[in-house]
Tab-separated table of C-alpha atoms in Angstrom:
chain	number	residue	atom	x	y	z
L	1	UNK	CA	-11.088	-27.171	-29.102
L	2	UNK	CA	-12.575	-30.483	-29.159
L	3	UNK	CA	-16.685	-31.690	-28.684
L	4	UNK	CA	-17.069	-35.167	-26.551
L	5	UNK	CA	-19.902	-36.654	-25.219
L	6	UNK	CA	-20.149	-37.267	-21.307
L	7	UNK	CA	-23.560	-38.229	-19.704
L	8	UNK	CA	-26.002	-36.915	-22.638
L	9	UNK	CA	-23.959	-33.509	-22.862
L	10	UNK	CA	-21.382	-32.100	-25.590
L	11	UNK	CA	-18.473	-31.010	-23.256
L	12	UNK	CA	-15.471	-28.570	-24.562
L	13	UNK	CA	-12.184	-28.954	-23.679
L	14	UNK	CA	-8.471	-28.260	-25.133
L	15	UNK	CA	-5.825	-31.567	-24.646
L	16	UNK	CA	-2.080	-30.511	-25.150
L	17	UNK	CA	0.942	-32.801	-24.104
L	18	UNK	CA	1.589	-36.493	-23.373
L	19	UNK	CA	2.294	-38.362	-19.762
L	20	UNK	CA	0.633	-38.348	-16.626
L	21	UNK	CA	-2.651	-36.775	-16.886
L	22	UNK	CA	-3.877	-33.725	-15.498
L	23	UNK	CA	-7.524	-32.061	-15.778
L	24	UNK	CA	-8.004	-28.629	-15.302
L	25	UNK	CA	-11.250	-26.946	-13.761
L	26	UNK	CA	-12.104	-23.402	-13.832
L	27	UNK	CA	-13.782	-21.421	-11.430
L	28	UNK	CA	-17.094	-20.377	-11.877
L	29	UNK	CA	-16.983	-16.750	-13.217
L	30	UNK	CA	-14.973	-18.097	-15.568
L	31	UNK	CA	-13.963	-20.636	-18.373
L	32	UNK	CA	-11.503	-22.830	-19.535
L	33	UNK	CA	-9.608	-19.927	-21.087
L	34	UNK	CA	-8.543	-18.955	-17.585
L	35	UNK	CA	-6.344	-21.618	-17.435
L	36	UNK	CA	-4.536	-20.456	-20.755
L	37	UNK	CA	-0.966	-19.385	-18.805
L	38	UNK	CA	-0.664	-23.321	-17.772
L	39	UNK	CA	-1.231	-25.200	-20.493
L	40	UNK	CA	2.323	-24.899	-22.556
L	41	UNK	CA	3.820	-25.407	-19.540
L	42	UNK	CA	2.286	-28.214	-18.109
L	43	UNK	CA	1.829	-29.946	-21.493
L	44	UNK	CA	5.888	-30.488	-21.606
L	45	UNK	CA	5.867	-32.880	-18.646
L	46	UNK	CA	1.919	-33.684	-18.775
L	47	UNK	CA	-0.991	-34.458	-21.028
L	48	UNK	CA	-3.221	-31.289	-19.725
L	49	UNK	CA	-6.962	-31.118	-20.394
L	50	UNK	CA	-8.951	-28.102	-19.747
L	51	UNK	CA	-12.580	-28.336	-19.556
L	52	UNK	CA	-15.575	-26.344	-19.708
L	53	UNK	CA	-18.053	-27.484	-17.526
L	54	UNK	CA	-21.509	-28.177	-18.370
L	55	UNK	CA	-23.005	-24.997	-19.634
L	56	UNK	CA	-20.180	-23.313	-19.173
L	57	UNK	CA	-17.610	-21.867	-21.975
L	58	UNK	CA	-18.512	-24.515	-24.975
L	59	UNK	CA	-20.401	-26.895	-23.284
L	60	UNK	CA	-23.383	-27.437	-23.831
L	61	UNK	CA	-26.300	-27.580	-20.907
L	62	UNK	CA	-28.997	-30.337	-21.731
L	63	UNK	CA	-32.029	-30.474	-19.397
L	64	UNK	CA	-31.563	-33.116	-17.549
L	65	UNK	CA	-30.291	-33.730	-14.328
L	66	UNK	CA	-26.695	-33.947	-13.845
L	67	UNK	CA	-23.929	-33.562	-11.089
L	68	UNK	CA	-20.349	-31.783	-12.250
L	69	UNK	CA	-18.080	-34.390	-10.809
L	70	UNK	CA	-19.752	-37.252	-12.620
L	71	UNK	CA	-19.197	-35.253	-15.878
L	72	UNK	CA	-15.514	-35.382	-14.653
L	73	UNK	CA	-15.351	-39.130	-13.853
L	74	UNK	CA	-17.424	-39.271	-17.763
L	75	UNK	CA	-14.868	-37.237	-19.428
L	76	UNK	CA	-11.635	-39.800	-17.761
L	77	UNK	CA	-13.865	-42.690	-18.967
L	78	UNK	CA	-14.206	-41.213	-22.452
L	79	UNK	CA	-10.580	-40.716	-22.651
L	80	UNK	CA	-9.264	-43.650	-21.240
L	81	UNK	CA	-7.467	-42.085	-18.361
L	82	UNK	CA	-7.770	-44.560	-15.242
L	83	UNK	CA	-6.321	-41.801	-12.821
L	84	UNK	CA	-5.645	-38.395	-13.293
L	85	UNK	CA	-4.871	-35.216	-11.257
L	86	UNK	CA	-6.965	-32.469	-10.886
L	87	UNK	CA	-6.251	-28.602	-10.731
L	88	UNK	CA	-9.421	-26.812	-9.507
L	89	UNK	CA	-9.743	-23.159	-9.043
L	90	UNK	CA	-12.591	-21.463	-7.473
L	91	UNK	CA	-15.785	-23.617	-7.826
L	92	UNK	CA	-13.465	-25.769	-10.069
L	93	UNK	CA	-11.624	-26.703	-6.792
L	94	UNK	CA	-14.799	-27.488	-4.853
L	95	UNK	CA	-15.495	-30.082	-8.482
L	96	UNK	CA	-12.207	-31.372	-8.192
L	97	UNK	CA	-12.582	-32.073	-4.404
L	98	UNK	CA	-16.432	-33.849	-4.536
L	99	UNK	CA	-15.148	-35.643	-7.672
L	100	UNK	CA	-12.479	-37.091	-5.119
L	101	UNK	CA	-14.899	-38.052	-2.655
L	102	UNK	CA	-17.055	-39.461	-4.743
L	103	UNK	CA	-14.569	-41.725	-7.172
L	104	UNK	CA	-11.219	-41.316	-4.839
L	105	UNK	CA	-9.857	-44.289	-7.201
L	106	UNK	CA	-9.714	-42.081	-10.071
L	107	UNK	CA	-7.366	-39.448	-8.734
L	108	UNK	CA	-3.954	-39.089	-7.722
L	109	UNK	CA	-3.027	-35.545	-6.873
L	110	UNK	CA	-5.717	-32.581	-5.923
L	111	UNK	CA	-4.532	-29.123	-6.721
L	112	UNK	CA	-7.048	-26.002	-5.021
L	113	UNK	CA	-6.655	-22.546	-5.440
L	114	UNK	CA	-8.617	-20.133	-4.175
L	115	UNK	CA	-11.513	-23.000	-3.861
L	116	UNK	CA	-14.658	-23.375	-1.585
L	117	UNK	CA	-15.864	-26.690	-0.741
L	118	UNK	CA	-19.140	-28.547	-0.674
L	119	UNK	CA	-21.176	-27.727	2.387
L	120	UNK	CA	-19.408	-24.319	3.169
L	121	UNK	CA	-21.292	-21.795	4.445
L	122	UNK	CA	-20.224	-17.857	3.523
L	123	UNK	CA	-19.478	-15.917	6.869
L	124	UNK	CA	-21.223	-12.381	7.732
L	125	UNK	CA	-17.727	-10.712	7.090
L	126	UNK	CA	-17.959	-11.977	3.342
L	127	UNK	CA	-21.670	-11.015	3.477
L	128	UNK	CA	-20.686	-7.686	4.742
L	129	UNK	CA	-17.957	-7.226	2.504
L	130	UNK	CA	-20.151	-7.621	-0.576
L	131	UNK	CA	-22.411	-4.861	0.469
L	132	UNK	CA	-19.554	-2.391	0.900
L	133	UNK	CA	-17.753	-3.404	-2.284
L	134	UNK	CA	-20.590	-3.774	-4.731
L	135	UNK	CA	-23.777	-3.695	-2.994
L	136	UNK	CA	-27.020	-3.902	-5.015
L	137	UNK	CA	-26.802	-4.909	-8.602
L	138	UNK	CA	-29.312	-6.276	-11.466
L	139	UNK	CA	-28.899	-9.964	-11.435
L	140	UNK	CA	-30.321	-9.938	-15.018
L	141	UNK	CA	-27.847	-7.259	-15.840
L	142	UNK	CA	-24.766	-9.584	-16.985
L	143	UNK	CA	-22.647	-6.697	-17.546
L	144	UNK	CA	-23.361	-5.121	-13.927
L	145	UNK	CA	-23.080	-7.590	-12.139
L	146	UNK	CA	-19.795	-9.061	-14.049
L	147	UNK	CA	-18.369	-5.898	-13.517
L	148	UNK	CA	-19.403	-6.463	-9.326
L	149	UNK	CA	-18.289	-9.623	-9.452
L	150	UNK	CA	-14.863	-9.123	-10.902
L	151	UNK	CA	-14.387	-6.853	-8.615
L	152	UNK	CA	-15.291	-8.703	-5.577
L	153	UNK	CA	-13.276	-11.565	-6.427
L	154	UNK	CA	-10.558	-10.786	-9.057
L	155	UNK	CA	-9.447	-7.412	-7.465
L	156	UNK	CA	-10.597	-8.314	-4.129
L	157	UNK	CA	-11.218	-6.758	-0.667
L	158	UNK	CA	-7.653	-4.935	-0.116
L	159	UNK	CA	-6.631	-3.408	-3.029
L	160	UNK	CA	-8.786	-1.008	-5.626
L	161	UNK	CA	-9.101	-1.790	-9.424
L	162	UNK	CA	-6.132	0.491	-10.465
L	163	UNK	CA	-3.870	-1.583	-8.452
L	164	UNK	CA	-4.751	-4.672	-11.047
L	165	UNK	CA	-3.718	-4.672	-14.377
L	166	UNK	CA	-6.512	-3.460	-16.623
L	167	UNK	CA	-6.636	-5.950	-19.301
L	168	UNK	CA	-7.053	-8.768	-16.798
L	169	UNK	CA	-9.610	-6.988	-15.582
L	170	UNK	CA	-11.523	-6.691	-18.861
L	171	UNK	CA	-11.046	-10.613	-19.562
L	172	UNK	CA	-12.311	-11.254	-16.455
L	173	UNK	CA	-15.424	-9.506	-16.782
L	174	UNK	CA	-15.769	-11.148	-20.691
L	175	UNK	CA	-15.742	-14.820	-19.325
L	176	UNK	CA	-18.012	-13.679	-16.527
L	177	UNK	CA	-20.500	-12.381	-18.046
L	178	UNK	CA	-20.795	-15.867	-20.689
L	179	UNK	CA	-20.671	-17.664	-17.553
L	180	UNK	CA	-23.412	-15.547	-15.489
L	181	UNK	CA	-25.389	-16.675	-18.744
L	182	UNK	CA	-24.832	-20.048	-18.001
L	183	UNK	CA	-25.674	-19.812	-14.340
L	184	UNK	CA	-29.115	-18.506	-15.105
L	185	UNK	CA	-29.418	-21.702	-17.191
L	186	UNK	CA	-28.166	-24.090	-14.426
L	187	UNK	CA	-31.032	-22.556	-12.341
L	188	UNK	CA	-33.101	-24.160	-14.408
L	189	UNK	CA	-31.995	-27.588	-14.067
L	190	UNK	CA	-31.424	-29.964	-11.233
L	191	UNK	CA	-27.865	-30.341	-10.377
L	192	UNK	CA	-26.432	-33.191	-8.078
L	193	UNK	CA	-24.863	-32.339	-5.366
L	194	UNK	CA	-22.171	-34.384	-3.281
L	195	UNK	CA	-24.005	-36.021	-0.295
L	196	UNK	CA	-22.570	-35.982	2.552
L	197	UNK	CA	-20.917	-32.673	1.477
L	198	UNK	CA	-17.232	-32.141	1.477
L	199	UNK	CA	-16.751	-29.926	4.592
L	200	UNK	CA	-16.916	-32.244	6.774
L	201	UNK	CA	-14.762	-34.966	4.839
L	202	UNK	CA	-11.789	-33.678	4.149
L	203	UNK	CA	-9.932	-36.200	6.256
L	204	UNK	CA	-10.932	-38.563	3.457
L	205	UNK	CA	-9.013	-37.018	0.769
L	206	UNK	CA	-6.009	-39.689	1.017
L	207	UNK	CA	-4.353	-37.990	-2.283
L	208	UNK	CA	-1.455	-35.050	-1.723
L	209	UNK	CA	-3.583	-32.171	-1.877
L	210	UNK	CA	-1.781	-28.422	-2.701
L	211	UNK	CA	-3.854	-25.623	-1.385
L	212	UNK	CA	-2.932	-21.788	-2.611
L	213	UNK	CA	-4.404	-18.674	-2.112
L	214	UNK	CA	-4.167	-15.303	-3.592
L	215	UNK	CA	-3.005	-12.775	-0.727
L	216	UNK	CA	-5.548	-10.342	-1.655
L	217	UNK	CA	-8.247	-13.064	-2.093
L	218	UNK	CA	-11.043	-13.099	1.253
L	219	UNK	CA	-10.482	-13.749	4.071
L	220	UNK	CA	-13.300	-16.945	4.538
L	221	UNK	CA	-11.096	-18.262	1.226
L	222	UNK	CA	-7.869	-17.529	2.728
L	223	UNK	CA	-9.203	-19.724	6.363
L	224	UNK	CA	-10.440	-22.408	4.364
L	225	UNK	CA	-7.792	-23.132	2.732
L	226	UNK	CA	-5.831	-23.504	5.993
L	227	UNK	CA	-8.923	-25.401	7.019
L	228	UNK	CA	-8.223	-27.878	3.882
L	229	UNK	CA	-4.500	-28.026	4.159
L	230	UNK	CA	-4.884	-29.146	8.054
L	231	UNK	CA	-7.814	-31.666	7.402
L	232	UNK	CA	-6.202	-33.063	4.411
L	233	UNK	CA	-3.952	-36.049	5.405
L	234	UNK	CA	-1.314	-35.325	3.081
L	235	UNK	CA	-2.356	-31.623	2.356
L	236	UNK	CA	0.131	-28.744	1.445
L	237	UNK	CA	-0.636	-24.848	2.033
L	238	UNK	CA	1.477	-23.077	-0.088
L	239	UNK	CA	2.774	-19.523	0.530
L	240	UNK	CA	-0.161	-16.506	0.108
L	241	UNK	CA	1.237	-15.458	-3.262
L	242	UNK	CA	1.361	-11.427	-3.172
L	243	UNK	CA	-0.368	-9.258	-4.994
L	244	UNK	CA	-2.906	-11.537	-6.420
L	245	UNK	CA	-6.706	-12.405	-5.443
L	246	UNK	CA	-9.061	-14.875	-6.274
L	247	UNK	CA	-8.383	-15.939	-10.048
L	248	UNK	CA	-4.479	-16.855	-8.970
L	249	UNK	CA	-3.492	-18.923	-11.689
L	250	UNK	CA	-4.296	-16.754	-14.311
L	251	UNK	CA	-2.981	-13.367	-12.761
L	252	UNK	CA	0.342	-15.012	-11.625
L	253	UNK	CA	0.415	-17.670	-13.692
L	254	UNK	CA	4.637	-18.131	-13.268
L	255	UNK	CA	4.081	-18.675	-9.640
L	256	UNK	CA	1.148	-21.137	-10.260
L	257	UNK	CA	3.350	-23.312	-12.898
L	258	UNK	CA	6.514	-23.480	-10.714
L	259	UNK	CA	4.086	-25.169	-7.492
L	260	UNK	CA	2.347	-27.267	-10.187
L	261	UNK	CA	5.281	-28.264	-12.148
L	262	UNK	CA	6.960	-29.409	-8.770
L	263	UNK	CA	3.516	-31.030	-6.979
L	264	UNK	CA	2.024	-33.030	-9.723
L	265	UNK	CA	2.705	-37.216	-10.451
């Protein structure tokens, strides 16, 4: 693990590999760790950098105002990459995707899974879903709601948490409740937001994009993701990959490192 400075902040992040670069960008019940089953892999063709955002994981959480993607664009300029790829999952997709709006010089490839965008708006059938899966928790109850939250998204809407392999499970709910922590901090603190919001721009996004999904994952995640792939000039919607829900590259991480190791510059 490594400490760097970007915009006022001490941001973590792991670096493994030499060539074209490649940041990676975790979702947001989560951490950099998630992204622990790419790394090796990528690393052999790539050089791979995993980050925690701000507040998140390692990273420290000033209180100032800030926006994620210009910590992204701060961390390239730090490490003197001009252009790099990005793999987002979760709300690290919807970074990777304003951080292409906003600098689209500084990236060459966009790779989403399971990600939201800027600007989306949750339908009633997510709302609905919620209710009947975990309905009312604590918010100030980390473990609780961790324990709603993973499974919400990690085991998802159409399978039950024996169907999932218990020691993802109990990872999931670890990073979760560090970054429900950091979440209560970010509520604190104004953060940027991309304006105009990506919903409505995907048409920009002039880089090949690679849009997955979990098969288990929701169904608004599942629609936007064709929504993406569609908009996207040069965007690809891979296969549903079975058996798997919202956190996809780290519960089938083979299947994630195959697509990656054949879409990325």
């Amino acid at each position: 693990m490594t400490k760097i400075d970007i915009n006022g902040a001490q941001l973590a992040y792991d670096e493994s590999g030499t060539g074209t670069a490649v940041v990676l960008l975790h979702a947001g019940i989560a951490d950099r760790r998630m992204w622990r089953g790419q790394i090796p892999a990528l690393a052999q063709r790539h050089r791979v950098i995993a980050l925690d955002l701000r507040g998140y994981g390692e990273s420290e959480l000033p209180p100032a105002p800030f926006a994620h993607h210009d910590d992204v664009i701060g961390l390239l300029d730090a490490l003197g990459i001009e252009r790099a790829a990005l793999a987002g999952c979760s709300f690290g997709g919807r970074v990777a995707v304003d951080t292409a709006l906003a600098c689209p010089e500084r990236v060459s490839a966009l790779a989403l899974f399971g990600a939201p965008v800027s600007g989306n708006e949750w339908s009633e059938e997510t709302e609905q879903l919620w209710e009947e899966l975990v309905g009312d928790v604590d918010p100030e109850d980390f473990a609780a709601t961790a324990a709603g939250e993973v499974r919400f998204w990690v085991v998802g809407p159409t399978r039950r948490p024996e169907d999932v392999d218990p020691e993802l499970i109990r990872f999931a709910e670890e990073m979760d409740r560090r970054a429900l922590a950091a979440e209560q901090a970010l509520s604190a603190i104004e953060v940027g937001e991309l304006d105009p919001p990506a919903i409505d721009r995907l048409g920009e996004l002039r880089v090949p994009v690679l849009v997955g999904t979990g098969a288990d994952d929701l169904p608004d995640i599942r629609r936007l993701a064709d929504r993406i792939a569609d908009e996207a000039p040069n965007g690809v919607r891979l296969p549903d990959v079975a058996n798997a829900a919202h956190l996809l590259p780290l519960e089938r991480p083979a299947e994630v490192n195959t697509a990656l190791l054949s879409f990325l510059p």
